[in-house]
Amino acid sequence: MTRVLSQLHTREALKAGIDTLAGAVVPTLGPLTGPVAIDDKTRGGSPELLDDGGAIARRILQLDNRDADVGAMLLRETLWRQRQAFGDGAATAAALYHTVYADGHRFISAGGDAMLLRQALEAGLKIMLDELRRQTRDVSTVEEMQRVAQSICGDRDIAAALADIFDVLGPHGAIEVQDGGRDLAREFFLGSYWESKVPSNIVFDGVIGERIELKNTAWLISDFELDDLQALVKLVTAVYQAGYSSLAIVAKSFSEQIIAAQGANSRMEDFRLVYLEPTGLVDEREAALEDLALISGGRVLRTVGGHSFAAVTREHLGASELAWVDRNRFGIIAGGGGSETALHNEIEALKARYRRSEDEREQVVLRARIGRLRGGSAVVYAGGSSESEMRYQTERITRTIAATRAALLEGTLPGGGTALLRCGERLRERYENSADPHERAAWQILTRAAEAPCRALLKNAGHEAPGVVLAEIQAGKNGAGYDLRESRIVDMRRDGVVDSAAALMAAARNGIGGAALALTVERIVHRVNPPLAIEPGGLPSSAPESGNIELK
């Protein structure tokens, strides 16, 4: 038996799910809230502590009410996408999404057209983004970096450590977070590194520890599927006679015969042969080959370009003075044979591509490439006295790194919801000058949405009269805002209460744009016994046995 929901009931169901998930996330907004304890029986161990709205949303896999669950999952995907790309702003996006959908739902229920309202909301979003860009300021000093980081994580020690790292490595620098001891620590590494796997552990036989040092190394960089033993012997002989101490071969795959030859080489005392297979998605592996060639001075040899293993000569190879390999990655520390001019030009070209790109996935790959070509990386060791605290600190530091990096690249805005609140003046002007009912409704909805994060911050801090504070902020100068810790109006930039411009503008795009789209949903279609999607927006954990669906 099937049940068809009317348009009104569909939107009521979506609103119920959005209300539920936003109610779990928005209370984490602001510096005066504590972490949420999530008790998941399937994980085992102690409860997980989180103060990250995106991560909290990710842990909520399903609501009992199937109709409401659709609305919750729409918001869940939006919040996790925000969290993955920028590390911050998920709770702000939730507040915006929740307000726009609730107010838009009321307007449509009163007879408004969903598509016309969506178009007006998207036009208003552009106005808000323009106003946010106008308020954006660059981060230029270490002190400003520290203030940005501290505004995100609320911890002075973490903020100081990250500011020091970014000052040394720059905004594109590679930073990894690992579990440490009881105390926070950091460590810098020279050179560049790539993720990879070693097709055979033969190379580690007799090695003390997990890392091999490679001195005076020749590099073959290719996408070959190596199976020509005769060509390998010829290449190893040529490299050895040329005076190199080791040969690193980067390829797509290695046959069993080729791997066996590496075992024979392991008995040589004065020469080392290493096989490496880059890992990651296709674009990441391609980028690794290109960057390795630039740093080492070699060429990328591709089968599609007519290259073959048998035709490789010394002129195709790169070189390095000092490199290393472990079971999950490899790197060049010093003495890469690449041209400094070529490296500089490529870095500038990648930076230009990054500025032009609007694709979040492409930006992630470009940032990694720029950091790798610049050389240098760092590891932050999260401290904690228990497994739960360690996980909490690791998540916290990772999120702060992403948000601080975005702030260094795109600038900062006055924090505490102040920048969004400042958008209200232009929206009110548009409202007064418009006669179109859908535009006027959109301007009113967006004006209330622009106030929502600030109201949530004040409510979470226990403030009894948020309306009075909003009026004080709006009456103040452009940089004026409310410092929740000091309980007074301050100059937000001067006092270091700032947000990442990139994260805040993305929260506006994701929150408002996502809600505008959700308002146009008119039907809900359910699968019979649907699989559970573990990752927001991703594939389900298992495929359904039947393609039948149930219409409700």
Coordinates of C-alpha atoms in Angstrom, one line a residue, residues 12-545:
E12 CA 6.2 19.9 7.0
A13 CA 8.2 16.6 7.1
L14 CA 11.3 18.3 5.7
K15 CA 11.0 21.1 8.3
A16 CA 10.7 18.6 11.1
G17 CA 13.9 16.9 10.1
I18 CA 15.7 20.2 9.6
D19 CA 14.5 21.4 13.0
T20 CA 15.8 18.3 14.7
L21 CA 19.3 18.3 13.2
A22 CA 19.7 22.1 13.5
G23 CA 18.6 21.8 17.1
A24 CA 21.6 19.4 17.8
V25 CA 24.1 21.6 15.9
V26 CA 23.3 25.3 16.5
P27 CA 23.8 25.0 20.3
T28 CA 27.5 24.4 19.6
L29 CA 27.9 27.8 18.0
G30 CA 30.1 30.2 20.0
P31 CA 33.1 30.2 22.4
L32 CA 31.0 29.6 25.6
T33 CA 29.7 26.2 24.7
G34 CA 31.1 22.8 25.7
P35 CA 31.6 19.6 23.7
V36 CA 28.8 17.2 22.9
A37 CA 29.3 13.6 24.2
I38 CA 28.2 11.0 21.6
D39 CA 27.8 7.5 22.9
D40 CA 27.9 5.1 20.0
K41 CA 27.7 1.5 21.0
T42 CA 29.2 0.3 17.7
R43 CA 32.5 2.2 18.3
G44 CA 33.3 0.7 21.6
G45 CA 35.4 2.5 24.2
S46 CA 34.5 5.8 25.8
P47 CA 32.1 8.3 24.4
E48 CA 33.3 10.7 21.6
L49 CA 33.6 14.4 22.6
L50 CA 32.8 16.9 19.8
D51 CA 32.2 20.6 19.6
D52 CA 32.3 20.6 15.8
G53 CA 28.8 21.1 14.2
G54 CA 29.8 19.3 11.0
A55 CA 31.2 16.2 12.8
I56 CA 28.1 16.1 15.1
A57 CA 25.9 16.1 12.0
R58 CA 27.9 13.4 10.4
R59 CA 27.4 11.1 13.4
I60 CA 23.6 11.4 13.1
L61 CA 22.9 8.6 10.6
Q62 CA 19.1 8.4 10.6
L63 CA 15.9 9.7 12.3
D64 CA 13.1 7.4 13.3
N65 CA 10.6 9.3 11.2
R66 CA 11.4 8.4 7.6
D67 CA 9.8 11.6 6.2
A68 CA 11.6 13.9 8.6
D69 CA 14.8 12.0 8.0
V70 CA 14.9 13.3 4.4
G71 CA 15.0 16.9 5.7
A72 CA 17.7 16.0 8.2
M73 CA 19.9 14.3 5.7
L74 CA 19.6 17.2 3.3
L75 CA 21.0 19.5 6.0
R76 CA 23.5 16.8 7.1
E77 CA 25.1 16.7 3.7
T78 CA 25.3 20.6 3.6
L79 CA 27.0 20.8 7.0
W80 CA 29.5 18.0 6.3
R81 CA 30.5 19.5 3.0
Q82 CA 31.1 22.8 4.8
R83 CA 33.2 21.1 7.5
Q84 CA 35.3 19.1 5.0
A85 CA 36.2 22.1 2.9
F86 CA 36.7 24.8 5.5
G87 CA 36.9 23.2 9.0
D88 CA 34.6 25.8 10.4
G89 CA 31.2 27.4 9.8
A90 CA 28.9 24.3 10.0
A91 CA 26.9 25.7 13.0
T92 CA 26.6 29.1 11.2
A93 CA 25.4 27.3 8.0
A94 CA 22.9 25.4 10.2
A95 CA 21.5 28.6 11.7
L96 CA 21.1 30.2 8.3
Y97 CA 19.6 27.0 6.7
H98 CA 17.1 26.6 9.5
T99 CA 15.9 30.2 9.4
V100 CA 15.6 30.4 5.7
Y101 CA 13.7 27.2 5.4
A102 CA 11.3 27.9 8.3
D103 CA 10.4 31.4 7.1
G104 CA 10.3 30.3 3.4
H105 CA 8.0 27.5 4.4
R106 CA 5.6 29.9 6.0
F107 CA 5.5 32.2 2.9
I108 CA 4.9 29.3 0.5
S109 CA 2.2 27.9 2.8
A110 CA 0.5 31.3 2.6
G111 CA 0.4 31.1 -1.2
G112 CA 3.8 32.0 -2.4
D113 CA 5.5 30.3 -5.3
A114 CA 8.5 28.2 -4.3
M115 CA 10.5 28.7 -7.5
L116 CA 10.1 32.4 -7.6
L117 CA 11.1 32.6 -3.9
R118 CA 14.1 30.5 -4.5
Q119 CA 15.3 32.8 -7.4
A120 CA 14.8 35.9 -5.1
L121 CA 16.7 34.2 -2.3
E122 CA 19.6 33.4 -4.6
A123 CA 19.7 37.0 -5.8
G124 CA 19.7 38.2 -2.2
L125 CA 22.6 35.7 -1.4
K126 CA 24.7 37.4 -4.1
I127 CA 24.1 40.8 -2.4
M128 CA 25.1 39.3 1.0
L129 CA 28.3 37.8 -0.5
D130 CA 29.2 41.2 -2.1
E131 CA 28.8 42.9 1.3
L132 CA 30.9 40.2 3.0
R133 CA 33.7 40.7 0.4
R134 CA 33.6 44.4 1.1
Q135 CA 34.2 43.8 4.8
T136 CA 37.1 41.3 4.2
R137 CA 40.6 42.2 5.4
D138 CA 43.9 40.3 4.9
V139 CA 45.9 38.5 7.6
S140 CA 49.5 39.8 7.6
T141 CA 51.2 39.2 11.0
V142 CA 51.9 36.2 13.2
E143 CA 49.8 37.9 16.0
E144 CA 46.8 38.1 13.6
M145 CA 47.3 34.4 12.7
Q146 CA 47.2 33.5 16.3
R147 CA 44.1 35.5 16.9
V148 CA 42.4 33.8 14.0
A149 CA 43.3 30.4 15.2
Q150 CA 42.3 31.1 18.8
S151 CA 38.9 32.5 17.7
I152 CA 38.3 29.0 16.1
C153 CA 39.6 26.7 18.7
G154 CA 39.5 28.8 21.9
D155 CA 42.9 27.4 23.0
R156 CA 45.9 29.8 23.3
D157 CA 48.5 27.1 23.1
I158 CA 47.0 25.4 20.0
A159 CA 46.7 28.8 18.3
A160 CA 50.3 29.8 19.1
A161 CA 51.6 26.5 17.7
L162 CA 49.6 26.8 14.5
A163 CA 50.5 30.5 14.0
D164 CA 54.2 29.5 14.3
I165 CA 53.8 26.7 11.8
F166 CA 51.9 28.8 9.2
D167 CA 54.5 31.6 9.7
V168 CA 57.2 29.2 8.6
L169 CA 55.4 27.1 6.0
G170 CA 53.0 29.7 4.6
P171 CA 49.2 29.2 4.0
H172 CA 49.7 26.2 1.7
G173 CA 52.1 24.3 3.9
A174 CA 51.5 20.6 4.6
I175 CA 50.4 20.0 8.2
E176 CA 49.6 16.6 9.6
V177 CA 47.9 15.9 13.0
Q178 CA 48.9 12.8 15.0
D179 CA 48.2 11.4 18.4
G180 CA 50.9 12.5 20.9
G181 CA 51.5 12.2 24.6
R182 CA 49.9 14.2 27.4
D183 CA 51.0 17.6 26.0
L184 CA 50.7 19.4 22.7
A185 CA 53.9 19.3 20.6
R186 CA 55.0 20.2 17.0
E187 CA 57.8 19.1 14.7
F188 CA 59.0 20.5 11.4
F189 CA 60.3 18.4 8.5
L190 CA 62.4 19.6 5.5
G191 CA 61.5 18.8 1.9
S192 CA 58.5 17.4 0.1
Y193 CA 56.6 14.1 0.5
W194 CA 54.0 12.1 -1.3
E195 CA 51.6 9.3 -0.2
S196 CA 52.4 5.9 -1.7
K197 CA 52.6 2.2 -1.1
V198 CA 55.5 -0.2 -1.4
P199 CA 54.5 -3.2 -3.5
S200 CA 56.9 -5.5 -1.5
N201 CA 58.3 -5.3 1.9
I202 CA 61.6 -6.9 0.7
V203 CA 63.2 -3.4 0.6
F204 CA 62.7 -3.1 4.4
D205 CA 64.5 -6.4 5.2
G206 CA 67.2 -5.8 7.7
V207 CA 66.3 -2.2 8.2
I208 CA 66.1 -0.8 11.7
G209 CA 63.0 1.2 12.1
E210 CA 60.3 2.0 9.5
R211 CA 62.2 4.5 7.3
I212 CA 64.9 4.0 4.6
E213 CA 67.2 6.9 3.8
L214 CA 68.2 7.2 0.1
K215 CA 71.4 9.1 -0.8
N216 CA 72.4 10.2 -4.2
T217 CA 69.2 8.8 -5.8
A218 CA 68.1 8.6 -9.5
W219 CA 64.3 8.8 -10.0
L220 CA 62.3 7.1 -12.8
I221 CA 58.8 8.7 -12.8
S222 CA 56.2 6.9 -14.9
D223 CA 52.8 5.4 -15.2
F224 CA 54.2 2.1 -16.5
E225 CA 53.1 -1.4 -15.6
L226 CA 56.5 -2.9 -15.2
D227 CA 57.1 -6.4 -16.3
D228 CA 60.3 -6.2 -18.5
L229 CA 63.1 -7.8 -16.4
Q230 CA 65.7 -7.3 -19.1
A231 CA 65.0 -3.5 -19.3
L232 CA 65.2 -3.3 -15.5
V233 CA 68.7 -4.9 -15.5
K234 CA 69.8 -2.6 -18.2
L235 CA 68.5 0.5 -16.3
V236 CA 70.0 -0.5 -13.0
T237 CA 73.4 -1.2 -14.6
A238 CA 73.4 2.3 -16.3
V239 CA 72.4 4.0 -13.1
Y240 CA 75.0 2.2 -11.0
Q241 CA 77.7 2.9 -13.5
A242 CA 76.8 6.6 -13.5
G243 CA 77.7 6.7 -9.8
Y244 CA 74.3 6.8 -8.1
S245 CA 73.8 5.0 -4.8
S246 CA 70.1 4.1 -5.4
L247 CA 67.3 4.0 -7.9
A248 CA 63.7 4.8 -7.0
I249 CA 61.2 3.7 -9.6
V250 CA 57.7 5.3 -9.5
A251 CA 55.2 3.3 -11.5
K252 CA 51.6 2.2 -11.7
S253 CA 52.4 -1.5 -10.9
F254 CA 55.2 -4.1 -10.7
S255 CA 55.0 -7.7 -11.9
E256 CA 56.1 -10.6 -9.6
Q257 CA 59.2 -11.1 -11.7
I258 CA 60.2 -7.4 -11.2
I259 CA 59.6 -7.6 -7.5
A260 CA 61.7 -10.8 -7.3
A261 CA 64.6 -8.9 -8.9
Q262 CA 64.3 -6.4 -6.0
G263 CA 65.0 -9.2 -3.6
A264 CA 68.2 -10.0 -5.5
N265 CA 69.2 -6.4 -5.3
S266 CA 68.7 -6.3 -1.5
R267 CA 71.9 -8.3 -1.2
M268 CA 73.9 -5.5 -2.7
E269 CA 75.7 -3.5 -0.1
D270 CA 76.4 -0.3 -2.1
F271 CA 73.2 0.1 -4.1
R272 CA 69.5 0.2 -3.3
L273 CA 66.5 -0.4 -5.6
V274 CA 63.1 0.9 -4.4
Y275 CA 59.7 0.5 -6.0
L276 CA 56.9 3.0 -5.3
E277 CA 53.2 3.2 -6.3
P278 CA 51.6 6.6 -5.7
T279 CA 48.2 6.4 -4.0
G280 CA 45.1 8.6 -3.9
L281 CA 42.6 9.5 -6.6
V282 CA 43.5 9.9 -10.2
D283 CA 44.1 13.6 -10.0
E284 CA 46.2 13.2 -6.9
R285 CA 48.4 10.6 -8.5
E286 CA 48.9 12.7 -11.6
A287 CA 49.8 15.7 -9.5
A288 CA 52.3 13.6 -7.6
L289 CA 54.1 12.6 -10.8
E290 CA 54.2 16.1 -12.1
D291 CA 55.5 17.6 -8.9
L292 CA 58.1 14.9 -8.4
A293 CA 59.4 15.5 -11.9
L294 CA 59.7 19.3 -11.2
I295 CA 61.5 18.8 -7.9
S296 CA 63.9 16.0 -9.1
G297 CA 64.5 17.4 -12.6
G298 CA 63.2 14.3 -14.3
R299 CA 60.5 13.7 -16.9
V300 CA 57.1 12.0 -16.5
L301 CA 57.1 9.0 -18.8
R302 CA 53.6 7.9 -19.9
T303 CA 52.5 5.0 -21.9
V304 CA 49.9 7.1 -23.7
G305 CA 52.7 9.4 -24.8
G306 CA 54.6 6.5 -26.5
H307 CA 57.2 6.0 -23.8
S308 CA 58.3 2.5 -22.8
F309 CA 60.4 1.0 -20.0
A310 CA 62.8 -0.5 -22.5
A311 CA 63.6 3.0 -24.0
V312 CA 64.4 4.7 -20.7
T313 CA 67.8 6.4 -20.6
R314 CA 69.7 8.4 -18.0
E315 CA 68.4 11.6 -19.5
H316 CA 64.8 10.8 -18.5
L317 CA 65.7 10.4 -14.8
G318 CA 65.5 12.9 -12.0
A319 CA 67.9 13.1 -9.1
S320 CA 68.1 13.9 -5.4
E321 CA 70.9 14.1 -2.8
L322 CA 68.8 13.0 0.1
A323 CA 65.4 11.2 0.2
W324 CA 63.5 8.8 2.3
V325 CA 60.9 6.0 2.0
D326 CA 58.6 4.4 4.5
R327 CA 55.6 2.0 4.1
N328 CA 53.1 4.8 3.4
R329 CA 55.0 7.6 1.8
F330 CA 58.2 8.9 0.4
G331 CA 60.0 12.2 0.2
I332 CA 62.9 14.3 -1.0
I333 CA 64.7 16.3 1.7
A334 CA 67.4 18.0 -0.2
G335 CA 69.3 18.3 -3.5
G336 CA 66.5 17.8 -6.0
G337 CA 67.8 18.2 -9.5
G338 CA 64.9 20.4 -10.7
S339 CA 65.2 24.1 -11.8
E340 CA 64.5 26.7 -9.1
T341 CA 63.1 29.0 -11.8
A342 CA 60.7 26.3 -13.1
L343 CA 59.6 25.5 -9.5
H344 CA 58.9 29.2 -8.8
N345 CA 56.9 29.6 -12.1
E346 CA 54.9 26.5 -11.4
I347 CA 54.0 27.6 -7.9
E348 CA 52.9 31.0 -9.1
A349 CA 50.8 29.3 -11.9
L350 CA 49.2 27.0 -9.3
K351 CA 48.4 30.0 -7.0
A352 CA 46.7 31.7 -9.9
R353 CA 44.6 28.6 -10.7
Y354 CA 43.7 28.4 -7.0
R355 CA 42.4 31.9 -7.0
R356 CA 40.3 31.3 -10.1
S357 CA 38.9 28.0 -9.0
E358 CA 35.5 27.6 -7.4
D359 CA 35.7 23.8 -7.2
E360 CA 36.4 22.7 -3.6
R361 CA 37.9 19.4 -4.7
E362 CA 40.3 21.2 -7.1
Q363 CA 41.3 23.7 -4.5
V364 CA 42.3 20.9 -2.1
V365 CA 44.6 19.3 -4.7
L366 CA 46.1 22.7 -5.7
R367 CA 46.8 23.6 -2.0
A368 CA 48.6 20.3 -1.5
R369 CA 50.7 20.8 -4.7
I370 CA 51.7 24.4 -3.7
G371 CA 52.7 23.3 -0.3
R372 CA 54.7 20.3 -1.7
L373 CA 56.5 22.4 -4.2
R374 CA 57.4 25.0 -1.6
G375 CA 59.0 22.3 0.5
G376 CA 58.7 21.8 4.2
S377 CA 56.0 20.3 6.3
A378 CA 55.0 20.0 10.0
V379 CA 53.3 17.5 12.3
V380 CA 51.2 18.6 15.3
Y381 CA 51.0 16.0 18.1
A382 CA 47.6 16.3 19.9
G383 CA 47.9 15.9 23.7
G384 CA 45.4 14.2 26.0
S385 CA 45.1 12.1 29.1
S386 CA 42.5 9.7 27.6
E387 CA 41.4 8.2 24.3
S388 CA 38.3 10.5 24.2
E389 CA 40.4 13.6 24.9
M390 CA 43.0 12.6 22.3
R391 CA 40.3 12.2 19.6
Y392 CA 38.6 15.4 20.7
Q393 CA 41.9 17.4 20.5
T394 CA 42.8 15.8 17.1
E395 CA 39.5 16.8 15.6
R396 CA 39.8 20.3 17.1
I397 CA 43.3 20.9 15.8
T398 CA 42.4 19.5 12.3
R399 CA 39.4 21.8 12.1
T400 CA 41.4 24.8 13.3
I401 CA 44.1 24.2 10.7
A402 CA 41.6 24.1 7.8
A403 CA 39.8 27.2 9.0
T404 CA 43.0 29.2 9.7
R405 CA 44.4 28.2 6.3
A406 CA 41.3 29.5 4.6
A407 CA 41.6 32.7 6.6
L408 CA 45.2 33.2 5.5
L409 CA 44.3 32.6 1.9
E410 CA 41.0 34.6 1.7
G411 CA 41.1 37.0 4.6
T412 CA 39.0 37.6 7.7
L413 CA 35.7 39.1 8.7
P414 CA 34.4 40.5 12.0
G415 CA 33.4 37.5 14.1
G416 CA 30.5 36.7 16.4
G417 CA 27.9 36.9 13.6
T418 CA 28.7 40.6 13.2
A419 CA 29.7 40.5 9.5
L420 CA 26.4 38.8 8.6
L421 CA 24.5 41.2 10.7
R422 CA 26.0 44.1 8.7
C423 CA 24.5 42.7 5.5
G424 CA 21.0 43.6 6.9
E425 CA 21.2 47.2 5.9
R426 CA 21.5 46.5 2.2
L427 CA 18.8 43.9 2.4
R428 CA 16.4 46.4 4.1
E429 CA 17.2 48.9 1.4
R430 CA 16.2 46.4 -1.3
Y431 CA 13.0 45.5 0.6
E432 CA 11.9 49.2 0.7
N433 CA 12.7 49.7 -3.1
S434 CA 10.9 46.5 -4.3
A435 CA 7.2 46.0 -5.2
D436 CA 7.5 42.3 -6.1
P437 CA 6.0 40.2 -3.3
H438 CA 8.5 37.3 -3.7
E439 CA 11.5 39.7 -3.7
R440 CA 10.1 41.5 -0.6
A441 CA 9.6 38.2 1.1
A442 CA 13.1 37.1 0.2
W443 CA 14.7 40.3 1.6
Q444 CA 12.8 39.9 4.9
I445 CA 13.7 36.2 5.2
L446 CA 17.4 37.0 4.5
T447 CA 17.4 39.9 7.0
R448 CA 16.2 37.6 9.7
A449 CA 18.6 34.9 8.6
A450 CA 21.5 37.4 8.8
E451 CA 20.6 37.9 12.4
A452 CA 20.2 34.2 13.3
P453 CA 23.9 33.3 14.0
C454 CA 24.3 36.3 16.3
R455 CA 21.1 35.5 18.1
A456 CA 22.2 31.9 18.5
L457 CA 25.6 33.0 19.9
L458 CA 23.9 35.2 22.5
K459 CA 21.4 32.5 23.4
N460 CA 24.1 29.9 23.8
A461 CA 26.0 32.3 26.1
G462 CA 23.0 32.7 28.3
H463 CA 22.3 36.3 27.3
E464 CA 18.7 37.3 28.3
A465 CA 18.2 40.2 25.8
P466 CA 19.7 39.4 22.4
G467 CA 17.5 42.0 20.7
V468 CA 19.0 44.8 22.7
V469 CA 22.6 43.6 21.9
L470 CA 21.8 43.4 18.1
A471 CA 20.5 47.0 18.2
E472 CA 23.7 48.1 20.0
I473 CA 25.9 46.4 17.3
Q474 CA 23.9 47.9 14.5
A475 CA 24.2 51.3 16.0
G476 CA 28.0 51.0 16.4
K477 CA 30.8 51.5 13.9
N478 CA 31.4 49.1 11.1
G479 CA 33.9 47.0 13.2
A480 CA 31.8 47.0 16.3
G481 CA 30.5 43.7 17.7
Y482 CA 29.7 41.9 20.9
D483 CA 32.5 40.0 22.7
L484 CA 30.8 37.2 24.5
R485 CA 33.7 36.6 26.8
E486 CA 33.9 40.2 27.9
S487 CA 30.1 40.8 27.7
R488 CA 30.6 44.2 26.0
I489 CA 30.7 45.9 22.6
V490 CA 34.2 46.0 21.2
D491 CA 36.1 46.6 18.0
M492 CA 36.1 43.0 16.7
R493 CA 39.2 43.3 14.6
R494 CA 41.3 45.1 17.2
D495 CA 40.4 42.5 19.8
G496 CA 41.0 39.5 17.5
V497 CA 37.3 38.3 17.3
V498 CA 37.4 37.4 13.7
D499 CA 36.1 34.6 11.3
S500 CA 37.6 33.1 8.2
A501 CA 36.1 35.0 5.3
A502 CA 36.2 31.9 3.1
A503 CA 34.4 29.8 5.7
L504 CA 31.8 32.4 6.5
M505 CA 31.0 33.1 2.8
A506 CA 30.8 29.3 2.2
A507 CA 28.4 29.0 5.2
A508 CA 26.2 31.6 3.6
R509 CA 26.3 29.9 0.2
N510 CA 25.7 26.4 1.7
G511 CA 23.1 27.4 4.3
I512 CA 21.0 29.9 2.2
G513 CA 21.5 28.1 -1.1
G514 CA 20.8 24.7 0.4
A515 CA 17.6 25.9 2.1
A516 CA 16.4 27.7 -1.0
L517 CA 16.8 24.5 -3.0
A518 CA 15.0 22.4 -0.3
L519 CA 12.0 24.7 -0.4
T520 CA 11.3 23.5 -4.0
V521 CA 11.1 19.8 -3.0
E522 CA 7.5 18.7 -3.5
R523 CA 7.5 15.0 -3.1
I524 CA 9.3 12.4 -1.0
V525 CA 10.1 9.0 -2.5
H526 CA 11.2 6.2 -0.2
R527 CA 13.0 2.9 -1.0
V528 CA 11.7 -0.3 0.6
N529 CA 14.3 -1.2 3.3
P530 CA 16.7 1.6 2.2
P531 CA 20.5 1.1 2.8
L532 CA 22.1 3.3 5.4
A533 CA 24.4 6.0 4.0
I534 CA 27.3 6.3 6.5
E535 CA 29.0 9.3 4.8
P536 CA 26.9 12.4 4.1
G537 CA 26.2 12.7 0.4
G538 CA 28.1 9.4 -0.2
L539 CA 27.2 5.9 -1.3
P540 CA 25.2 3.7 1.1
S541 CA 27.0 1.2 3.2
S542 CA 25.4 -1.6 1.2
A543 CA 23.3 -1.8 -2.0
P544 CA 19.7 -2.8 -1.8
E545 CA 18.8 -6.3 -3.0

